Short mmCIF file of C-alpha atoms in Angstrom, two decimals:
data_model
loop_
_atom_site.label_atom_id
_atom_site.label_comp_id
_atom_site.label_asym_id
_atom_site.label_seq_id
_atom_site.Cartn_x
_atom_site.Cartn_y
_atom_site.Cartn_z
CA MET A 720 -41.19 -87.24 -71.04
CA PRO A 721 -41.05 -86.05 -67.47
CA SER A 722 -44.32 -85.14 -66.02
CA ARG A 723 -44.95 -81.71 -64.65
CA ASN A 724 -46.73 -81.33 -61.32
CA SER A 725 -48.61 -78.17 -60.81
CA PHE A 726 -48.03 -76.13 -57.62
CA ASN A 727 -51.13 -75.67 -55.52
CA ALA A 728 -51.14 -72.80 -53.01
CA SER A 729 -53.06 -73.70 -49.88
CA THR A 730 -53.88 -71.95 -46.66
CA PRO A 731 -52.23 -73.29 -43.46
CA ASP A 732 -54.53 -75.38 -41.36
CA ARG A 733 -53.14 -74.08 -38.03
CA THR A 734 -52.41 -70.80 -36.36
CA ASN A 735 -49.67 -71.74 -33.89
CA PHE A 736 -46.13 -72.14 -35.12
CA ASP A 737 -42.93 -73.13 -33.43
CA ALA A 738 -40.55 -70.42 -32.28
CA ASP A 739 -37.90 -69.26 -34.72
CA VAL A 740 -34.44 -70.52 -34.20
CA PRO A 741 -32.35 -67.57 -32.88
CA LEU A 742 -29.48 -66.44 -35.01
CA SER A 743 -26.02 -66.46 -33.55
CA PRO A 744 -24.87 -62.95 -32.57
CA GLN A 745 -22.32 -61.30 -34.81
CA VAL A 746 -18.96 -60.58 -33.27
CA SER A 747 -17.99 -56.89 -33.58
CA PHE A 748 -14.50 -55.56 -32.97
CA ILE A 749 -15.75 -51.95 -32.59
CA PRO A 750 -16.94 -51.28 -29.03
CA THR A 751 -20.43 -49.93 -28.73
CA PRO A 752 -20.40 -46.37 -27.27
CA ARG A 753 -21.92 -46.12 -23.86
CA GLY A 754 -24.88 -43.87 -23.24
CA THR A 755 -23.09 -42.08 -20.40
CA THR A 756 -20.38 -40.93 -22.82
CA ASN A 757 -22.93 -39.20 -25.03
CA GLU A 758 -24.56 -37.63 -22.01
CA GLY A 759 -21.20 -36.38 -20.71
CA SER A 760 -20.28 -34.89 -24.06
CA SER A 761 -23.58 -33.05 -24.36
CA GLN A 762 -23.27 -31.78 -20.79
CA ALA A 763 -19.75 -30.49 -21.48
CA ALA A 764 -20.98 -28.80 -24.66
CA ARG A 765 -23.80 -27.12 -22.76
CA SER A 766 -21.37 -25.94 -20.08
CA TRP A 767 -19.03 -24.54 -22.72
CA ARG A 768 -21.89 -22.71 -24.43
CA ARG A 769 -22.90 -21.17 -21.11
CA ILE A 770 -19.33 -20.00 -20.51
CA VAL A 771 -19.17 -18.48 -24.00
CA ARG A 772 -22.49 -16.69 -23.50
CA ARG A 773 -21.40 -15.29 -20.15
CA ALA A 774 -18.06 -14.16 -21.58
CA GLY A 775 -19.94 -12.47 -24.41
CA ARG A 776 -22.16 -10.63 -21.95
CA LEU A 777 -19.13 -9.50 -19.94
CA GLY A 778 -17.42 -8.32 -23.12
CA GLU A 779 -20.52 -6.42 -24.18
CA LEU A 780 -20.79 -4.88 -20.71
CA ALA A 781 -17.14 -3.78 -20.82
CA GLU A 782 -17.55 -2.38 -24.33
CA ASN A 783 -20.58 -0.35 -23.27
CA ASN A 784 -18.68 1.08 -20.28
CA VAL A 785 -15.21 1.73 -21.69
CA GLY A 786 -15.21 5.34 -20.52
CA LEU A 787 -16.39 4.42 -17.04
CA LEU A 788 -13.67 1.76 -16.72
CA LEU A 789 -10.98 4.19 -17.87
CA VAL A 790 -12.03 6.80 -15.31
CA ALA A 791 -12.08 4.16 -12.57
CA SER A 792 -8.60 3.01 -13.63
CA SER A 793 -7.35 6.59 -13.40
CA GLN A 794 -8.44 6.72 -9.75
CA PHE A 795 -6.33 3.62 -9.10
CA PHE A 796 -3.20 5.46 -10.27
CA PHE A 797 -4.16 8.65 -8.43
CA SER A 798 -4.41 6.62 -5.23
CA LEU A 799 -1.01 5.05 -5.92
CA MET A 800 0.37 8.54 -6.42
CA ASN A 801 -1.01 9.58 -3.04
CA VAL A 802 0.68 6.61 -1.39
CA GLY A 803 3.97 7.97 -2.73
CA VAL A 804 3.09 11.44 -1.43
CA LYS A 805 2.37 10.15 2.05
CA THR A 806 5.62 8.19 2.09
CA LEU A 807 7.54 11.22 0.88
CA SER A 808 5.94 13.47 3.50
CA SER A 809 7.09 11.13 6.26
CA LEU A 810 10.76 11.78 5.57
CA ASP A 811 12.91 13.88 7.91
CA LEU A 812 12.68 16.94 5.64
CA PRO A 813 9.27 16.83 3.93
CA VAL A 814 8.86 18.32 0.48
CA PRO A 815 6.56 21.40 0.32
CA ALA A 816 3.19 20.96 -1.34
CA MET A 817 3.89 23.54 -4.06
CA GLU A 818 7.11 21.77 -4.98
CA LEU A 819 5.30 18.46 -5.33
CA ILE A 820 2.73 20.07 -7.62
CA LEU A 821 5.53 21.64 -9.65
CA VAL A 822 7.42 18.35 -10.02
CA ARG A 823 4.32 16.36 -10.89
CA MET A 824 3.08 18.83 -13.50
CA ALA A 825 6.55 19.31 -14.99
CA ILE A 826 6.91 15.54 -15.50
CA THR A 827 3.41 15.44 -17.02
CA TRP A 828 4.23 18.26 -19.46
CA ILE A 829 7.55 16.71 -20.53
CA CYS A 830 6.00 13.26 -21.09
CA CYS A 831 3.09 14.68 -23.09
CA VAL A 832 5.18 16.90 -25.35
CA ALA A 833 7.85 14.22 -25.91
CA TYR A 834 5.23 11.63 -26.87
CA MET A 835 3.45 13.95 -29.29
CA PHE A 836 6.71 15.05 -30.93
CA PHE A 837 7.79 11.43 -31.29
CA MET A 838 4.41 10.37 -32.74
CA ARG A 839 4.27 13.52 -34.90
CA VAL A 840 0.97 14.70 -33.49
CA PRO A 841 0.13 18.11 -35.01
CA ASP A 842 0.39 21.20 -32.78
CA PRO A 843 1.84 19.46 -29.70
CA ILE A 844 2.23 22.70 -27.73
CA LEU A 845 -0.84 24.79 -28.55
CA GLY A 846 -3.25 22.13 -29.77
CA PRO A 847 -5.63 22.26 -32.77
CA LYS A 848 -6.76 25.73 -33.73
CA GLY A 849 -10.46 25.07 -33.29
CA VAL A 850 -10.23 24.10 -29.62
CA ARG A 851 -7.34 26.16 -28.24
CA TYR A 852 -9.66 28.38 -26.26
CA PHE A 853 -11.24 25.33 -24.61
CA LEU A 854 -7.81 23.85 -23.86
CA VAL A 855 -6.91 27.03 -21.97
CA GLN A 856 -10.29 26.85 -20.27
CA ARG A 857 -9.54 23.28 -19.21
CA GLY A 858 -6.23 24.40 -17.69
CA VAL A 859 -7.85 27.27 -15.79
CA PHE A 860 -10.60 25.07 -14.38
CA GLY A 861 -8.09 22.39 -13.40
CA PHE A 862 -5.94 24.88 -11.52
CA LEU A 863 -9.00 26.28 -9.73
CA GLY A 864 -9.74 22.76 -8.54
CA ILE A 865 -6.28 22.36 -7.00
CA TYR A 866 -6.21 25.87 -5.54
CA GLY A 867 -9.62 25.52 -3.93
CA LEU A 868 -8.57 22.30 -2.24
CA TYR A 869 -5.28 23.55 -0.82
CA TYR A 870 -6.68 26.86 0.36
CA SER A 871 -9.55 25.16 2.17
CA LEU A 872 -7.12 22.84 3.96
CA GLN A 873 -5.65 25.84 5.79
CA TYR A 874 -8.89 26.37 7.72
CA LEU A 875 -10.95 23.18 7.35
CA SER A 876 -10.35 19.73 8.68
CA LEU A 877 -9.24 17.01 6.32
CA SER A 878 -12.63 15.30 6.47
CA ASP A 879 -14.60 18.48 5.74
CA ALA A 880 -12.41 19.31 2.76
CA THR A 881 -12.78 15.75 1.48
CA VAL A 882 -16.57 15.84 1.45
CA LEU A 883 -16.63 19.26 -0.24
CA GLN A 884 -14.16 18.03 -2.84
CA PHE A 885 -16.35 15.06 -3.75
CA LEU A 886 -19.22 17.36 -4.65
CA SER A 887 -17.51 17.80 -8.02
CA PRO A 888 -19.05 14.66 -9.62
CA MET A 889 -22.56 15.97 -8.96
CA PHE A 890 -21.58 19.41 -10.28
CA THR A 891 -20.16 17.68 -13.36
CA ALA A 892 -23.41 15.85 -14.02
CA ILE A 893 -25.40 19.08 -13.71
CA ALA A 894 -22.98 20.97 -15.99
CA GLY A 895 -23.06 18.19 -18.58
CA ALA A 896 -26.85 18.21 -18.62
CA ILE A 897 -27.08 22.02 -18.91
CA PHE A 898 -24.20 22.99 -21.18
CA LEU A 899 -23.62 19.81 -23.18
CA ARG A 900 -27.30 18.72 -23.08
CA GLU A 901 -26.32 15.20 -22.10
CA VAL A 902 -28.83 12.74 -20.70
CA PHE A 903 -28.56 12.34 -16.93
CA SER A 904 -31.15 9.87 -15.69
CA TRP A 905 -32.67 9.72 -12.24
CA ARG A 906 -30.89 6.39 -11.71
CA GLU A 907 -27.50 8.03 -12.22
CA ALA A 908 -28.51 10.91 -9.94
CA ALA A 909 -29.56 8.47 -7.22
CA ALA A 910 -26.27 6.58 -7.59
CA GLY A 911 -24.32 9.83 -7.31
CA ILE A 912 -26.14 10.85 -4.14
CA ALA A 913 -25.62 7.39 -2.67
CA SER A 914 -21.90 7.57 -3.49
CA LEU A 915 -21.64 10.96 -1.79
CA PHE A 916 -23.32 9.44 1.26
CA GLY A 917 -20.69 6.70 1.20
CA VAL A 918 -17.95 9.34 1.12
CA ILE A 919 -19.49 11.02 4.17
CA LEU A 920 -19.44 7.72 6.06
CA ILE A 921 -15.75 7.28 5.23
CA ALA A 922 -14.66 10.89 5.84
CA ARG A 923 -16.96 11.55 8.82
CA PRO A 924 -16.82 15.36 8.71
CA ALA A 925 -16.84 17.20 12.03
CA PHE A 926 -20.04 19.12 11.33
CA LEU A 927 -21.93 15.80 11.16
CA PHE A 928 -19.83 13.59 13.48
CA ARG A 929 -18.95 15.97 16.29
CA SER A 930 -17.84 13.41 18.85
CA GLY A 931 -16.95 9.82 19.25
CA PRO A 932 -14.26 7.61 17.81
CA GLY A 933 -13.28 7.79 14.21
CA THR A 934 -13.80 11.52 13.78
CA HIS A 935 -10.13 12.39 13.69
CA ASP A 936 -8.55 13.20 10.37
CA ASP A 937 -6.12 10.31 10.66
CA SER A 938 -8.99 7.98 9.84
CA ILE A 939 -9.15 9.40 6.32
CA PRO A 940 -7.42 7.28 3.68
CA ALA A 941 -4.17 8.54 2.22
CA GLY A 942 -5.47 8.95 -1.29
CA VAL A 943 -8.73 10.81 -1.06
CA ASP A 944 -7.55 13.55 -3.31
CA SER A 945 -4.99 15.03 -5.34
CA MET A 946 -1.70 14.60 -3.81
CA MET A 947 -1.37 16.67 -0.74
CA LEU A 948 -4.26 15.96 1.58
CA ARG A 949 -1.97 14.01 3.88
CA ALA A 950 1.16 16.05 3.30
CA VAL A 951 -0.44 19.27 4.50
CA GLY A 952 -2.75 17.73 7.09
CA ASP A 953 -0.30 17.81 10.00
CA SER A 954 0.79 21.38 9.32
CA THR A 955 -2.77 22.69 9.32
CA THR A 956 -4.07 21.12 12.53
CA ALA A 957 -3.28 24.17 14.65
CA ASN A 958 -4.89 26.45 12.12
CA ASN A 959 -8.01 24.28 12.14
CA GLU A 960 -8.30 24.63 15.91
CA SER A 961 -8.08 28.44 15.98
CA ALA A 962 -9.72 29.39 12.71
CA LEU A 963 -12.38 32.04 13.01
CA SER A 964 -15.87 31.32 11.78
CA ALA A 965 -15.47 33.94 9.05
CA GLN A 966 -12.29 32.26 7.83
CA ARG A 967 -13.98 28.88 7.86
CA LEU A 968 -16.90 30.29 5.90
CA THR A 969 -14.48 31.72 3.35
CA ALA A 970 -12.66 28.39 3.18
CA VAL A 971 -15.94 26.57 2.54
CA GLY A 972 -16.71 29.00 -0.29
CA VAL A 973 -13.27 28.51 -1.83
CA ALA A 974 -13.60 24.73 -1.46
CA LEU A 975 -16.91 24.87 -3.31
CA LEU A 976 -15.18 26.98 -5.96
CA GLY A 977 -12.57 24.24 -6.24
CA ALA A 978 -15.28 21.61 -6.68
CA VAL A 979 -16.84 23.75 -9.41
CA GLY A 980 -13.40 24.10 -11.00
CA ALA A 981 -12.91 20.34 -11.07
CA ALA A 982 -16.39 19.92 -12.55
CA GLY A 983 -15.58 22.56 -15.16
CA ALA A 984 -12.39 20.70 -16.08
CA TYR A 985 -14.28 17.41 -16.51
CA THR A 986 -17.01 19.08 -18.56
CA THR A 987 -14.51 20.88 -20.78
CA ILE A 988 -12.65 17.64 -21.48
CA ARG A 989 -15.95 16.06 -22.47
CA HIS A 990 -16.83 19.07 -24.65
CA ILE A 991 -13.50 18.94 -26.48
CA GLY A 992 -13.92 15.22 -27.00
CA LYS A 993 -11.75 13.82 -29.79
CA ARG A 994 -11.35 17.12 -31.57
CA ALA A 995 -7.97 17.21 -29.84
CA HIS A 996 -5.50 14.54 -28.79
CA ALA A 997 -5.96 13.35 -25.22
CA LEU A 998 -2.51 14.71 -24.35
CA HIS A 999 -3.39 18.19 -25.62
CA ASN A 1000 -5.64 18.51 -22.56
CA LEU A 1001 -2.78 17.55 -20.27
CA VAL A 1002 -0.32 19.93 -21.93
CA ALA A 1003 -2.63 22.89 -21.31
CA TYR A 1004 -3.37 21.82 -17.74
CA SER A 1005 0.19 21.02 -16.70
CA ALA A 1006 1.69 24.11 -18.38
CA LEU A 1007 -0.68 26.47 -16.57
CA CYS A 1008 -0.08 24.72 -13.24
CA VAL A 1009 3.71 24.92 -13.66
CA ILE A 1010 3.60 28.64 -14.47
CA VAL A 1011 1.26 29.56 -11.61
CA THR A 1012 3.13 27.33 -9.13
CA ILE A 1013 6.48 28.94 -9.93
CA ILE A 1014 4.98 32.41 -9.48
CA ALA A 1015 3.33 31.36 -6.20
CA MET A 1016 6.57 29.90 -4.83
CA ILE A 1017 8.42 33.12 -5.65
CA VAL A 1018 5.75 35.36 -4.12
CA MET A 1019 5.31 33.21 -1.01
CA ARG A 1020 9.06 32.58 -0.75
CA THR A 1021 8.53 28.86 -0.51
CA PRO A 1022 11.90 27.06 -0.26
CA PHE A 1023 12.74 24.50 -2.91
CA VAL A 1024 13.95 21.32 -1.23
CA VAL A 1025 16.68 19.63 -3.28
CA PRO A 1026 16.60 15.82 -2.99
CA THR A 1027 19.68 14.43 -1.28
CA ARG A 1028 18.74 10.75 -1.24
CA TRP A 1029 17.90 8.26 -3.95
CA ASP A 1030 14.60 7.33 -2.34
CA TRP A 1031 13.55 10.98 -2.66
CA VAL A 1032 14.32 10.97 -6.36
CA LEU A 1033 12.56 7.66 -6.94
CA LEU A 1034 9.47 8.78 -5.02
CA LEU A 1035 9.32 12.06 -6.93
CA LEU A 1036 9.54 10.20 -10.23
CA PHE A 1037 6.93 7.70 -9.06
CA ILE A 1038 4.55 10.52 -8.11
CA GLY A 1039 5.03 12.20 -11.47
CA ILE A 1040 4.60 9.03 -13.54
CA ALA A 1041 1.58 7.79 -11.57
CA GLY A 1042 -0.05 11.22 -11.81
CA PHE A 1043 0.64 11.37 -15.54
CA THR A 1044 -0.86 7.91 -16.11
CA GLY A 1045 -3.93 8.79 -14.07
CA GLN A 1046 -4.49 12.02 -16.00
CA VAL A 1047 -4.19 10.23 -19.35
CA LEU A 1048 -6.72 7.57 -18.35
CA LEU A 1049 -9.07 10.21 -16.92
CA THR A 1050 -8.97 12.23 -20.14
CA LEU A 1051 -9.51 9.17 -22.33
CA GLY A 1052 -12.43 8.08 -20.18
CA LEU A 1053 -14.17 11.46 -20.23
CA GLN A 1054 -13.72 11.61 -24.00
CA ARG A 1055 -15.73 8.40 -24.32
CA GLU A 1056 -18.33 8.72 -21.59
CA ALA A 1057 -21.03 11.20 -20.68
CA ALA A 1058 -19.77 13.70 -18.13
CA GLY A 1059 -22.26 12.70 -15.44
CA ARG A 1060 -21.65 8.95 -15.67
CA GLY A 1061 -17.90 9.33 -15.98
CA ALA A 1062 -17.65 11.58 -12.94
CA ILE A 1063 -19.40 8.98 -10.77
CA ALA A 1064 -16.35 6.73 -11.22
CA VAL A 1065 -14.25 9.41 -9.48
CA TYR A 1066 -15.71 8.16 -6.21
CA GLY A 1067 -13.68 5.01 -6.76
CA GLN A 1068 -10.58 6.88 -5.60
CA ILE A 1069 -11.63 6.75 -1.98
CA VAL A 1070 -12.25 2.99 -2.29
CA PHE A 1071 -8.73 2.42 -3.64
CA ALA A 1072 -7.39 4.74 -0.96
CA THR A 1073 -8.98 2.66 1.79
CA ILE A 1074 -7.50 -0.53 0.34
CA PHE A 1075 -4.01 0.96 -0.07
CA GLU A 1076 -4.14 2.42 3.43
CA ARG A 1077 -4.57 -1.11 4.73
CA LEU A 1078 -1.94 -2.67 2.44
CA PHE A 1079 0.86 -0.12 2.78
CA PHE A 1080 0.24 1.57 6.14
CA HIS A 1081 -1.60 -1.23 8.01
CA THR A 1082 -4.50 1.01 9.01
CA SER A 1083 -7.72 -0.91 9.57
CA PRO A 1084 -10.87 0.79 8.26
CA SER A 1085 -13.71 1.41 10.69
CA PRO A 1086 -17.10 -0.28 10.26
CA LEU A 1087 -18.55 2.96 8.86
CA SER A 1088 -15.73 3.11 6.32
CA ILE A 1089 -16.48 -0.44 5.20
CA VAL A 1090 -20.18 0.40 4.81
CA GLY A 1091 -19.32 3.55 2.85
CA THR A 1092 -16.97 1.60 0.59
CA CYS A 1093 -19.67 -0.99 -0.14
CA ILE A 1094 -22.15 1.78 -0.97
CA ILE A 1095 -19.74 3.42 -3.43
CA ILE A 1096 -18.90 0.13 -5.16
CA SER A 1097 -22.58 -0.84 -5.37
CA SER A 1098 -23.50 2.54 -6.85
CA ALA A 1099 -20.78 2.30 -9.49
CA LEU A 1100 -21.86 -1.22 -10.45
CA TYR A 1101 -25.48 -0.10 -10.64
CA VAL A 1102 -24.58 2.74 -13.01
CA ALA A 1103 -22.53 0.39 -15.20
CA LEU A 1104 -25.15 -2.37 -15.36
CA THR A 1105 -28.10 -0.08 -16.09
CA LYS A 1106 -26.55 1.71 -19.04
CA LYS A 1107 -28.53 1.42 -22.24
CA VAL A 1108 -26.65 0.10 -25.26
CA ASN A 1109 -27.68 2.99 -27.46
CA HIS A 1110 -27.29 5.63 -24.75
CA GLU A 1111 -26.57 8.85 -26.65
CA THR A 1112 -26.44 12.50 -25.77
CA LYS A 1113 -28.88 15.01 -27.13
CA THR A 1114 -26.28 17.01 -28.98
CA ARG A 1115 -25.30 17.55 -32.52
CA PRO A 1116 -21.91 16.31 -33.74
CA GLU A 1117 -19.22 18.74 -34.71
CA SER A 1118 -16.55 18.16 -37.28
CA SER A 1119 -13.18 19.69 -37.92
CA ASP A 1120 -10.87 19.79 -40.88
CA ASP A 1121 -7.81 19.62 -38.66
CA PRO A 1122 -5.91 16.33 -39.12
CA SER A 1123 -5.53 15.97 -35.37
CA VAL A 1124 -9.27 15.70 -34.82
CA GLU A 1125 -9.28 11.93 -34.52
CA GLU A 1126 -5.92 11.57 -32.78
CA GLY A 1127 -6.07 9.53 -29.61
CA LEU A 1128 -4.27 6.93 -27.55
CA LEU A 1129 -6.85 4.20 -28.17
CA ASP A 1130 -7.77 2.61 -31.51
CA GLU A 1131 -10.45 4.68 -33.15
CA HIS A 1132 -12.03 1.88 -35.16
CA HIS A 1133 -13.30 0.31 -31.93
CA HIS A 1134 -15.19 3.45 -31.01
CA ASP A 1135 -17.10 4.60 -34.08
CA GLU A 1136 -20.26 5.07 -32.09
CA GLU A 1137 -18.47 7.04 -29.39
CA GLU A 1138 -16.91 9.34 -31.99
CA ALA A 1139 -20.35 10.53 -32.99
CA THR A 1140 -20.99 11.42 -29.36
CA ALA A 1141 -17.56 12.59 -28.18
CA GLY A 1142 -17.45 15.48 -30.62
CA ALA A 1143 -21.10 16.25 -30.11
CA SER A 1144 -21.64 19.49 -28.27
CA ILE A 1145 -22.95 23.00 -28.42
CA PRO A 1146 -20.08 25.52 -28.35
CA LEU A 1147 -19.82 26.97 -24.86
CA SER A 1148 -18.75 30.40 -25.95
CA ASP A 1149 -18.24 30.53 -29.70
CA ASN A 1150 -20.96 33.17 -29.99
CA PRO A 1151 -22.33 35.71 -27.51
CA SER A 1152 -25.73 34.07 -27.32
CA SER A 1153 -24.47 30.62 -26.35
CA LYS A 1154 -24.41 29.48 -22.75
CA SER A 1155 -21.00 29.12 -21.16
CA PRO A 1156 -19.80 27.90 -17.78
CA ALA A 1157 -18.37 30.32 -15.29
CA HIS A 1158 -14.72 31.12 -15.82
#
């Protein structure tokens, strides 16, 4: 039989061993990724995340300032309209100011009524029953704004009338705080005052800049107001030279009345909010202006210039369409923004006017105009960037059973929060004890 040998486990008698034989490396057909590739991918991902975050912040900023952006956009179209007015006034036979107002408001009325009939908006002519009085009020205030401007231009220089006109945003902020009980912070007040200072630097009124270069009215941009600042400027120079102090004082008072009228129009639009379609405001405003303008042309025996050239017709249509677009954007913006903040964006018109003056008429702005423009832009950006996300007015919301309450030109589901604020107001004159603005 085979013998079995037992296995004896023993402890090694040494502590040093030879080195292990290295194994042969395995051949791999898949390349090993480099470390720089991983680093590049992570860096690209971080850059993309930063871009997404910044885009999100910009989107949130735009969403919080929709009304302000709409009002600023309206000033762009108003300035374009004024470029057309200046071009039209340079023709051999210039069109009278009253005729331009009539044409512009007639085009606005036709476009508004046609759109509302086509879209089957209820009550396209008179508006919803609950706000008809305020629609008429909006038309009256709007006409006072135009009348105050044109009357003052008969006795005041272009620059003086410009500065008085741009008092309306401050009046709007005060009216919104008093009658609509909207919040108007000291930051917004400071921005409004700074913007007015910028307007003064651009307009350089004679009572502040009595001598020196740049005080002539030709330095004023073509689009500083409603349509006729330039068109009537040349015809009023002689009157400005010989106007009596009493007439100038009266003109200043009427100009202030016009600024109050413009502020009343802005405040009334804000008070109506979305209880009426945005175009209902324009129908009331344009209809009243057309009626009063026709009566004024008959009483004053103002001749009606019939266009004899195609460029006349095209410019008249351009003025009407640009003015209509600007009014729509202005109304939509004031429906969605507090009156004080929204009115600050009106100062943007003089910025666009300065730019268009350079582009279309090759007029270089003075250093003071550049400084004033920078002040206005900085103030507008400051107001936009310092708005609180949950900025609400101290008013109670109103509701209406009329189906046209929520009609508007923008999608309503994007503005649920604004709807609670846009209709929020205390009736200006629904009862004898309520406060109401001056008529």
